[in-house]
PDB file of C-alpha atoms in Angstrom:
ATOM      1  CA  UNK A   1      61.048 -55.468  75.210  1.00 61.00           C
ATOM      2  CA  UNK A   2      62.328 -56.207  71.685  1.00 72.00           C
ATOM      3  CA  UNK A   3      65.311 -54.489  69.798  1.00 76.00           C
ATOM      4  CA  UNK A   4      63.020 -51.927  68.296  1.00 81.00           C
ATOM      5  CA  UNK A   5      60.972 -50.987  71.403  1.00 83.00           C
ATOM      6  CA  UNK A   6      64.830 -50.079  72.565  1.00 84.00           C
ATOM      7  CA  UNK A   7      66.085 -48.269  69.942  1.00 90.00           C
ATOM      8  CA  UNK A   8      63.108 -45.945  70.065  1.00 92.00           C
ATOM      9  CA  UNK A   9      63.372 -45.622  73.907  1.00 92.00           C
ATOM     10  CA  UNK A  10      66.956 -44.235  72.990  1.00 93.00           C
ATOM     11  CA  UNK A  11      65.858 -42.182  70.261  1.00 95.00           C
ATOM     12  CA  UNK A  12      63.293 -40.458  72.366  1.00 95.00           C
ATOM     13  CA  UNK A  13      64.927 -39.704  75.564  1.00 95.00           C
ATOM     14  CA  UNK A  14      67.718 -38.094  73.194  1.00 95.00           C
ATOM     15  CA  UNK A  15      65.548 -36.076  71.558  1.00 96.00           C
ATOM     16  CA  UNK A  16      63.623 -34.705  74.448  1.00 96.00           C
ATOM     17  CA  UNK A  17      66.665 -34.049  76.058  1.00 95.00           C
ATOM     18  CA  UNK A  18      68.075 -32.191  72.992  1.00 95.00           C
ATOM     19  CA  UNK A  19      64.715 -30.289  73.048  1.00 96.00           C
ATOM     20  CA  UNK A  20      65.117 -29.501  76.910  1.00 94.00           C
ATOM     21  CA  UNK A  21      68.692 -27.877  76.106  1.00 93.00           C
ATOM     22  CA  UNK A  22      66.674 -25.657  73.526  1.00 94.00           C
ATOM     23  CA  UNK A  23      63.553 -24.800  75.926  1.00 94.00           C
ATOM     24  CA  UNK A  24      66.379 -24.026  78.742  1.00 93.00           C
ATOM     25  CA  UNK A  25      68.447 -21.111  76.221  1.00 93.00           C
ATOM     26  CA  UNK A  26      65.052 -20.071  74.951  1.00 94.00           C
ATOM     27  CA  UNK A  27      64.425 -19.491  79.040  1.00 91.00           C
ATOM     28  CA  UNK A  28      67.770 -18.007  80.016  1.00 91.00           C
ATOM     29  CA  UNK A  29      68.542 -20.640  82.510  1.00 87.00           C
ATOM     30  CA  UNK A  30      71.946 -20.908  83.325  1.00 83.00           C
ATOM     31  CA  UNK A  31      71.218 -22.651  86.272  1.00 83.00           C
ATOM     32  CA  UNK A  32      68.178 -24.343  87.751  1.00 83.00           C
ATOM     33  CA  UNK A  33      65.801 -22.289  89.462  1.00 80.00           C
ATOM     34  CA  UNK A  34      65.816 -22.596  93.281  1.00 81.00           C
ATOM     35  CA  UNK A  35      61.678 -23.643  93.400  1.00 83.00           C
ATOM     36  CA  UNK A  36      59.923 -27.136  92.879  1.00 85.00           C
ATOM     37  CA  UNK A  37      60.521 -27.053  89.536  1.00 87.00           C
ATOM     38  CA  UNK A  38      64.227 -26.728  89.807  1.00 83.00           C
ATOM     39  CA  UNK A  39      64.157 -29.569  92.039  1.00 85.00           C
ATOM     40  CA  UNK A  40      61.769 -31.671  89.946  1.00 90.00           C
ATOM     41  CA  UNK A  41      64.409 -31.552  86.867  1.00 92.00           C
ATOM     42  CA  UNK A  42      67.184 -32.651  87.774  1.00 90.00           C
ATOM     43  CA  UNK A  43      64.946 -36.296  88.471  1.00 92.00           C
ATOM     44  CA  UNK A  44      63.435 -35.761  84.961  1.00 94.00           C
ATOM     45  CA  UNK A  45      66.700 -35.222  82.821  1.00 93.00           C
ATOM     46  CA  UNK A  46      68.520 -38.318  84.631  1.00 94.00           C
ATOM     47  CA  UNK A  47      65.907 -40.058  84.210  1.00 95.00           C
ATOM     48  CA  UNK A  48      66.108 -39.561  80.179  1.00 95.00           C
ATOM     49  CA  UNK A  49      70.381 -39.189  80.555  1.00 95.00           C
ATOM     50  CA  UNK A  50      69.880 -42.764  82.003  1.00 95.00           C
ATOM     51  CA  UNK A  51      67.896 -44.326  78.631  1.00 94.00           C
ATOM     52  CA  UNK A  52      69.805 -41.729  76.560  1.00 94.00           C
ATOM     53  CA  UNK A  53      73.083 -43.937  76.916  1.00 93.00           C
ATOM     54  CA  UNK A  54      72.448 -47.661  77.510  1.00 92.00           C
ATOM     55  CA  UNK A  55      75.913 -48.364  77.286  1.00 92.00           C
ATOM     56  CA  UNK A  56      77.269 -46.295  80.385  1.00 93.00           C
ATOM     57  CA  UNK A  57      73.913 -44.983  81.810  1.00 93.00           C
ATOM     58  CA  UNK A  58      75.527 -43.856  85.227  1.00 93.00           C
ATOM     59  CA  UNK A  59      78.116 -41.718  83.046  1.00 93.00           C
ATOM     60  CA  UNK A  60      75.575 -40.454  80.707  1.00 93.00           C
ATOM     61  CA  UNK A  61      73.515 -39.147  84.123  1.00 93.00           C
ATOM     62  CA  UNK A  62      76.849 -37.899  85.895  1.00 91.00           C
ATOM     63  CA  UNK A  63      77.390 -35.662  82.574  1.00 91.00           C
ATOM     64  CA  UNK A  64      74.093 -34.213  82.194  1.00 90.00           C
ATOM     65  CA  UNK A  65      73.963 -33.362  86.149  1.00 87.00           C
ATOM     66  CA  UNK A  66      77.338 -31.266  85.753  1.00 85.00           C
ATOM     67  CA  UNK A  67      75.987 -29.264  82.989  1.00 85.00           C
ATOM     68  CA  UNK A  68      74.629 -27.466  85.963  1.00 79.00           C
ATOM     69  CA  UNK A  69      77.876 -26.210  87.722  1.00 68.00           C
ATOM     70  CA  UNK A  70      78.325 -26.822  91.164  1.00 71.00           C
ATOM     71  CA  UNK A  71      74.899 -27.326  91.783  1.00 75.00           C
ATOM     72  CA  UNK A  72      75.426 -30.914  93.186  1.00 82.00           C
ATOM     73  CA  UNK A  73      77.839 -31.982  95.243  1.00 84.00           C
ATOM     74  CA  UNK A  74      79.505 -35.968  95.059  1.00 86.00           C
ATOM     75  CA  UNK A  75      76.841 -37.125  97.469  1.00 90.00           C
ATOM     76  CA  UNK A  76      73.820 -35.628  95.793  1.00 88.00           C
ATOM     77  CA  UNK A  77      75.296 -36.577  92.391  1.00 89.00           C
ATOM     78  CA  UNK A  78      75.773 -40.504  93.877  1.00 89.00           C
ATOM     79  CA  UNK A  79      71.876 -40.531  95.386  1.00 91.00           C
ATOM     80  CA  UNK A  80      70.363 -39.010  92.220  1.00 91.00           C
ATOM     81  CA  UNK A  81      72.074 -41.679  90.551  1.00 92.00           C
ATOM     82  CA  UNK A  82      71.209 -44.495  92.949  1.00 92.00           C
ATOM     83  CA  UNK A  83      67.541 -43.303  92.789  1.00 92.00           C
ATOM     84  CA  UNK A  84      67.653 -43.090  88.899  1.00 93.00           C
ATOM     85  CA  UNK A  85      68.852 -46.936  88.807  1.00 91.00           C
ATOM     86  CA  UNK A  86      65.433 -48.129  90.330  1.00 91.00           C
ATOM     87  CA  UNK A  87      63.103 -45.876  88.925  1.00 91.00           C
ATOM     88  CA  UNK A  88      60.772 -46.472  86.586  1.00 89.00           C
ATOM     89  CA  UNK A  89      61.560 -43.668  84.089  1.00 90.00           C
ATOM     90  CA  UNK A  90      58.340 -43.674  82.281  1.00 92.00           C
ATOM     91  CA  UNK A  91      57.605 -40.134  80.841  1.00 94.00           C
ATOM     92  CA  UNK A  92      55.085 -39.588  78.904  1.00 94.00           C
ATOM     93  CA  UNK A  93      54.948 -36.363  76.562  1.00 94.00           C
ATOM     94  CA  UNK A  94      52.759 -33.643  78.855  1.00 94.00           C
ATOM     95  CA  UNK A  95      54.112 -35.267  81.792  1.00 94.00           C
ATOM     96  CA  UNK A  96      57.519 -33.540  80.531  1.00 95.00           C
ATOM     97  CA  UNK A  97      55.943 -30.027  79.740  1.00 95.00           C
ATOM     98  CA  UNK A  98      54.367 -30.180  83.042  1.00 94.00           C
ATOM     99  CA  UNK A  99      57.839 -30.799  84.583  1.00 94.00           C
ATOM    100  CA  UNK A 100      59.699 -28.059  82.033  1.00 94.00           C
ATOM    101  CA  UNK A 101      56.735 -25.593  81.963  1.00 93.00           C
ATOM    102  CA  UNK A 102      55.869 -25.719  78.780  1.00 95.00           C
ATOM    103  CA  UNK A 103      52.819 -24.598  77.199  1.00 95.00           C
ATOM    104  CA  UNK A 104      51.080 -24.975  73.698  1.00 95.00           C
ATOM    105  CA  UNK A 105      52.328 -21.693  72.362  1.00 94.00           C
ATOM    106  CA  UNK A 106      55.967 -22.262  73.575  1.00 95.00           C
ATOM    107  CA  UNK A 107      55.681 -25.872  71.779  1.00 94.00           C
ATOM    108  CA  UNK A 108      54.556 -24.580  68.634  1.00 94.00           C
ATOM    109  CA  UNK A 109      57.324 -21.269  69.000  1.00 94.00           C
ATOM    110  CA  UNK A 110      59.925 -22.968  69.653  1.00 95.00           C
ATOM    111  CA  UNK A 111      58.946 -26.248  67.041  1.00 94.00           C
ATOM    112  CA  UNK A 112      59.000 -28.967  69.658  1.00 94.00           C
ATOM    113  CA  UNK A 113      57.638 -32.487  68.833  1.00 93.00           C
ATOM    114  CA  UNK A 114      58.322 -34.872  71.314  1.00 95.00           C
ATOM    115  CA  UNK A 115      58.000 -32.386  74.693  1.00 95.00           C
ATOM    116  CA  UNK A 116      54.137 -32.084  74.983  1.00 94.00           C
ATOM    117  CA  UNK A 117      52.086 -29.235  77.020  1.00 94.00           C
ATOM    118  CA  UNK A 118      51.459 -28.227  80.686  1.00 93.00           C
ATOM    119  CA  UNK A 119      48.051 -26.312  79.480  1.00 93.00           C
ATOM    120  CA  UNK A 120      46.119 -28.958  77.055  1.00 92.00           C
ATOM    121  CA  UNK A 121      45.908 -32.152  78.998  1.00 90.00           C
ATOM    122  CA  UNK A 122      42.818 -33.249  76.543  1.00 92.00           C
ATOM    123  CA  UNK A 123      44.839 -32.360  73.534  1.00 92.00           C
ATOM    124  CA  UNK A 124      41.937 -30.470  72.262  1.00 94.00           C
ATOM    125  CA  UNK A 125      43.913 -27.549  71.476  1.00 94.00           C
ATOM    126  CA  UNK A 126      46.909 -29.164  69.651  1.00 94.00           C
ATOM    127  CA  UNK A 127      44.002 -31.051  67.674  1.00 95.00           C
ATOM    128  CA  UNK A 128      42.785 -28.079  66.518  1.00 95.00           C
ATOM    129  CA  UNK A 129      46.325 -26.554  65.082  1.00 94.00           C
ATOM    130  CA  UNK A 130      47.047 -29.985  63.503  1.00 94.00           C
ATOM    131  CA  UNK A 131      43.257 -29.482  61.644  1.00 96.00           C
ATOM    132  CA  UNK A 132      44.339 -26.168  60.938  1.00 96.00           C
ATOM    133  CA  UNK A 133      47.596 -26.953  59.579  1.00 95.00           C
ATOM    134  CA  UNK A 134      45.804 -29.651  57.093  1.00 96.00           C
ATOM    135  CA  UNK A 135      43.649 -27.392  56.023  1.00 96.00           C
ATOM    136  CA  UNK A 136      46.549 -25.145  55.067  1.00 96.00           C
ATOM    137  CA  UNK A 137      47.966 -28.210  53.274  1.00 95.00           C
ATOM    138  CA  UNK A 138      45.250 -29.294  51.273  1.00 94.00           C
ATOM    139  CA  UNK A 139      44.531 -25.433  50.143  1.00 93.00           C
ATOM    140  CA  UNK A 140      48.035 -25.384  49.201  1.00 94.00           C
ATOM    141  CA  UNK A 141      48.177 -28.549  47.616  1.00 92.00           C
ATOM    142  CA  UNK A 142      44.600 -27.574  45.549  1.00 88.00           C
ATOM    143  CA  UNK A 143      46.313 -24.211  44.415  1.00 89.00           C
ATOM    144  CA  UNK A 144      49.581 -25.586  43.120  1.00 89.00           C
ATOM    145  CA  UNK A 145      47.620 -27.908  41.224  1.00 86.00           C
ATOM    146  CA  UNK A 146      44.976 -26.318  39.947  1.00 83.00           C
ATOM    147  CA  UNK A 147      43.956 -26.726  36.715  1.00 79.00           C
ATOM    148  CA  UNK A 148      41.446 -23.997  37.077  1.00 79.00           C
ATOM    149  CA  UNK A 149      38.471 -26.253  35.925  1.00 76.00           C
ATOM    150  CA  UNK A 150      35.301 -26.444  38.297  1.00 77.00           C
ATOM    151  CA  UNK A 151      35.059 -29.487  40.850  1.00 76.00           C
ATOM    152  CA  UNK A 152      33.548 -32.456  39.740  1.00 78.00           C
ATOM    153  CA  UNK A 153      33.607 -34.486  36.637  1.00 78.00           C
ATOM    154  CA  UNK A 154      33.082 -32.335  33.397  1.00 78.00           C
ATOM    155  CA  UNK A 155      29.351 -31.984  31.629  1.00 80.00           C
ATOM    156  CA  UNK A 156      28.367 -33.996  28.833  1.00 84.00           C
ATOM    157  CA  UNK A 157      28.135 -32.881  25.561  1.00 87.00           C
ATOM    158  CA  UNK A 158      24.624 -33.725  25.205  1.00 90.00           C
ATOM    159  CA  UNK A 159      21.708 -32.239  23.375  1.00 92.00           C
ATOM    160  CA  UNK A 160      18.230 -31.306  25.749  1.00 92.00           C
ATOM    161  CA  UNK A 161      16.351 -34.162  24.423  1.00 93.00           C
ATOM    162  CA  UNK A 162      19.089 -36.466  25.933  1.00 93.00           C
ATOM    163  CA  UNK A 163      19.478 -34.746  28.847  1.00 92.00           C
ATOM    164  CA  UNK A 164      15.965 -35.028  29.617  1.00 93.00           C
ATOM    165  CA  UNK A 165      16.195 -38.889  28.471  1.00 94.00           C
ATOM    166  CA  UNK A 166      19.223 -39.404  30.613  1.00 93.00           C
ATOM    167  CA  UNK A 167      17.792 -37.373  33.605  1.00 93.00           C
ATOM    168  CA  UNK A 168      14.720 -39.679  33.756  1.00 95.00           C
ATOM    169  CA  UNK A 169      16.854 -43.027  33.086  1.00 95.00           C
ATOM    170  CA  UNK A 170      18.549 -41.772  36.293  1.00 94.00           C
ATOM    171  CA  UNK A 171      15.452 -40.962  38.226  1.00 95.00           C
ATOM    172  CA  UNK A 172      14.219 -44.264  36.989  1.00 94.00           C
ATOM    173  CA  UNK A 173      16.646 -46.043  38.439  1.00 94.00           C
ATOM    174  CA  UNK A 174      17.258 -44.174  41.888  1.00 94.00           C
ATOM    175  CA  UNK A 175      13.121 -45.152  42.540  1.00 92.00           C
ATOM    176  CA  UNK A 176      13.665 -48.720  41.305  1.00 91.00           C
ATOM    177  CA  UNK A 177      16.641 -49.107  43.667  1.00 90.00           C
ATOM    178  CA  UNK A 178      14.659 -47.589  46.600  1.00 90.00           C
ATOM    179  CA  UNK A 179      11.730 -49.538  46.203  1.00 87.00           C
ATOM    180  CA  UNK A 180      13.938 -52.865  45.801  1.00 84.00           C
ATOM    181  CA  UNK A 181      16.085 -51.474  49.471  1.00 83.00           C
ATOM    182  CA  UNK A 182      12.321 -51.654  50.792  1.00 80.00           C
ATOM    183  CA  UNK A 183      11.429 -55.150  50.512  1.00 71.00           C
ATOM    184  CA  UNK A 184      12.593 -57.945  53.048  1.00 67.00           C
ATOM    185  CA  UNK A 185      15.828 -59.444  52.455  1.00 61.00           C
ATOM    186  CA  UNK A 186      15.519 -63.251  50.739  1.00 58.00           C
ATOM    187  CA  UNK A 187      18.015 -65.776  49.742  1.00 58.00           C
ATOM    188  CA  UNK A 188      16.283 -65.740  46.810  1.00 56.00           C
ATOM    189  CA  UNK A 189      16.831 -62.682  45.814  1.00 53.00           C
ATOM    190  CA  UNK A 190      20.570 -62.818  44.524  1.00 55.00           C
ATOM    191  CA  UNK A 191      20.781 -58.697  43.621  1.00 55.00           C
ATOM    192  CA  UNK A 192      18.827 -56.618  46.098  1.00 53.00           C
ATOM    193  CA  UNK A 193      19.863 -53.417  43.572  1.00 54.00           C
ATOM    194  CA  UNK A 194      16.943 -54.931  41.156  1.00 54.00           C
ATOM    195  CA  UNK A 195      13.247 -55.960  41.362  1.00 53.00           C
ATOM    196  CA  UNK A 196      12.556 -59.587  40.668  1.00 54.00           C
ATOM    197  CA  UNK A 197       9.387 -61.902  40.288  1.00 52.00           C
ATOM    198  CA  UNK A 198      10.260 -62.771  44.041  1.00 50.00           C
ATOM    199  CA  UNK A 199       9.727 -58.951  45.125  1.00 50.00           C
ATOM    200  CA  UNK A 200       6.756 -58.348  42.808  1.00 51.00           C
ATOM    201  CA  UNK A 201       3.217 -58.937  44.161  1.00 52.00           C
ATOM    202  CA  UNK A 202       1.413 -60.676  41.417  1.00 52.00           C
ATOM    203  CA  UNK A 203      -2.137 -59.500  40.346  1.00 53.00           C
ATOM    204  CA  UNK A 204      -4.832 -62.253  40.231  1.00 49.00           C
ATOM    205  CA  UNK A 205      -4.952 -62.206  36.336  1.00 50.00           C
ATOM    206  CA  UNK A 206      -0.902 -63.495  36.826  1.00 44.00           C
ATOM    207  CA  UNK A 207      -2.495 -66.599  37.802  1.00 46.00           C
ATOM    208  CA  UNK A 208      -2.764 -69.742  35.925  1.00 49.00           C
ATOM    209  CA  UNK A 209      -6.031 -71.471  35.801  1.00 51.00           C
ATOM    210  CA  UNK A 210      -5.370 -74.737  37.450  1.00 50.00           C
ATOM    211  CA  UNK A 211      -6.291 -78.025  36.050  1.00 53.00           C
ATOM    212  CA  UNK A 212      -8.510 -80.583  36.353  1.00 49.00           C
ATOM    213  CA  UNK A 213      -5.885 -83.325  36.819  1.00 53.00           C
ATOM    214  CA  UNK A 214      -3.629 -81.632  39.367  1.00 55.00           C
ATOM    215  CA  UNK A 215      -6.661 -81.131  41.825  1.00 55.00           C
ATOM    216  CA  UNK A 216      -8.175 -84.643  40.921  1.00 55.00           C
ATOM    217  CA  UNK A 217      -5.871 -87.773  39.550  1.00 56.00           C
ATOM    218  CA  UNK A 218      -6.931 -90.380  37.678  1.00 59.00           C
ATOM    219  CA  UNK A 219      -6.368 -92.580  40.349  1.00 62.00           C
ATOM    220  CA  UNK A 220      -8.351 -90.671  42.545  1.00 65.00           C
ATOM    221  CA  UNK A 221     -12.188 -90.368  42.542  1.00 71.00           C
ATOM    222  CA  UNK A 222     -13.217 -86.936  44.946  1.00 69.00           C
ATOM    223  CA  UNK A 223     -17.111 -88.204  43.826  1.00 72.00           C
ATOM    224  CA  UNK A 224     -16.800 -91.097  46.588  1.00 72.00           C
ATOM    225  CA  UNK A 225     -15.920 -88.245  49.220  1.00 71.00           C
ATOM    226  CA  UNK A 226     -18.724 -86.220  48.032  1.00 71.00           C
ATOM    227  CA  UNK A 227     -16.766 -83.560  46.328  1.00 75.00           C
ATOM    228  CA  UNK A 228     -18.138 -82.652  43.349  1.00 75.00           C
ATOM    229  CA  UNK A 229     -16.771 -79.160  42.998  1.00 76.00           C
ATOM    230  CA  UNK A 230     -13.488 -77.306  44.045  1.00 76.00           C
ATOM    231  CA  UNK A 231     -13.995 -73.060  44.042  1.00 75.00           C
ATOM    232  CA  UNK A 232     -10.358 -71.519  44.635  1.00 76.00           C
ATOM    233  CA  UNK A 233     -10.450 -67.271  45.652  1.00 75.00           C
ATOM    234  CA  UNK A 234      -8.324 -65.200  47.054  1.00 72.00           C
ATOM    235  CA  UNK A 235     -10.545 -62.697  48.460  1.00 71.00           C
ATOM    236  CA  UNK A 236     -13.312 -62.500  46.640  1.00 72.00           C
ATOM    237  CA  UNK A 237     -11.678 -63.342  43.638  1.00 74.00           C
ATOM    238  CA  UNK A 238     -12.541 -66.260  42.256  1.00 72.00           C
ATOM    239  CA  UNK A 239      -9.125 -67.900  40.673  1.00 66.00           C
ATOM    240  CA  UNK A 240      -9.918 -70.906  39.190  1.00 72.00           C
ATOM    241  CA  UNK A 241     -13.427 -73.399  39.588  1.00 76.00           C
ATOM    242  CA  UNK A 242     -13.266 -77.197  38.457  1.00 72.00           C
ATOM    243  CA  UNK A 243     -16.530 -79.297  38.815  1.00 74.00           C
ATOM    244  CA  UNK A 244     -16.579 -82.955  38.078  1.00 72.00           C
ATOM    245  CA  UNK A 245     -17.961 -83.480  34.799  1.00 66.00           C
TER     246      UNK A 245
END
């Protein structure tokens, strides 16, 4: 564990501890209560007294104990500290509510942050106060800075005849952009966003005729082969015909 990881170990078994002392006047207690729970805390707060003060841990858990009165005697004060040396004192935030007794509405009362809560395990109900609280934000934020224009970027100063222009150049472009995300991806194609020669179909009247000396070369005589004619289609089409002369 680094320097860092330490520091915040200290920080937040201090800080739950300084919320504990707030949770316990907010209950009345004066002393613990004689049930499991006031039997569970005094592990809990040693625990945290024990990371609270790395310099004199046993001290640090002696003084939080006697903030209790009489309640412990020498002996119980040595075992709780013996047992508090070889735990493992890992707390996690609800695991402390569950210990304290505190629910969602005493957290959010009382303005606890790092004490969690006995009665949302899932968090779903502290997730929906922290939406809530955004929402509050944001509506506050939008109010103070108002400006009392609508939403949205402001209308164009533009005549009906170019508003009809531009709303077709737009509607133009949205079906030549959905027609281009339609064809099959190619490495040839270096901009899907626009239609090329390579994702245009050609009609047969695109078509070169093809000539005489690319089907036949001089050097080569089809006669002696008995071709005397070469008829190219596609279909029924009939592209291009070349018939020895």
């Amino acid at each position: 564990m680094n320097q860092h990881e330490d520091e915040a170990r200290v920080i937040r078994a201090r800080s739950r501890l300084k919320e504990a002392r707030k949770w316990f006047t907010y209950r009345g207690w004066t002393e613990l209560p004689h049930d499991d729970r006031g039997r569970s805390i005094p592990r809990w707060g040693a625990d945290h007294a024990w990371l609270a003060n790395p310099d004199n841990p046993m001290r640090s858990v002696r003084n939080w104990c006697r903030c209790w009165g009489k309640r412990f005697s020498k002996a119980e004060l040595d075992r709780i500290i013996a047992e508090t040396e070889t735990s493992n004192k890992r707390w996690n935030a609800d695991q402390c509510a569950m210990v304290l007794g505190i629910t969602v509405s005493d957290r959010e009362m009382l303005g606890l942050r790092f004490l969690g809560a006995c009665d949302d395990l899932s968090y779903e109900i502290r997730l929906g106060i922290k939406r809530e609280k955004a929402a509050a934000r944001a509506r506050k934020h939008r109010a103070k800075n108002s400006t009392g224009r609508k939403r949205g970027r402001p209308a164009l100063a533009l005549s009906e005849q170019d508003k009809l222009a531009r709303k077709k150049a737009q509607d133009s472009e949205r079906a030549k952009r959905y027609r281009a995300s339609r064809k099959n991806a190619s490495r040839h194609i270096s901009n899907i966003g626009s239609v090329t020669e390579f994702s245009v179909t050609r009609t047969p009247s695109a078509f070169a005729s093809f000539r005489a000396d690319a089907i036949e070369p001089p050097s080569f005589n089809l006669a002696k082969f008995g071709i005397t004619a070469i008829q190219i289609r596609r279909g029924r089409d009939i592209l291009s015909t070349w018939r020895q002369p």
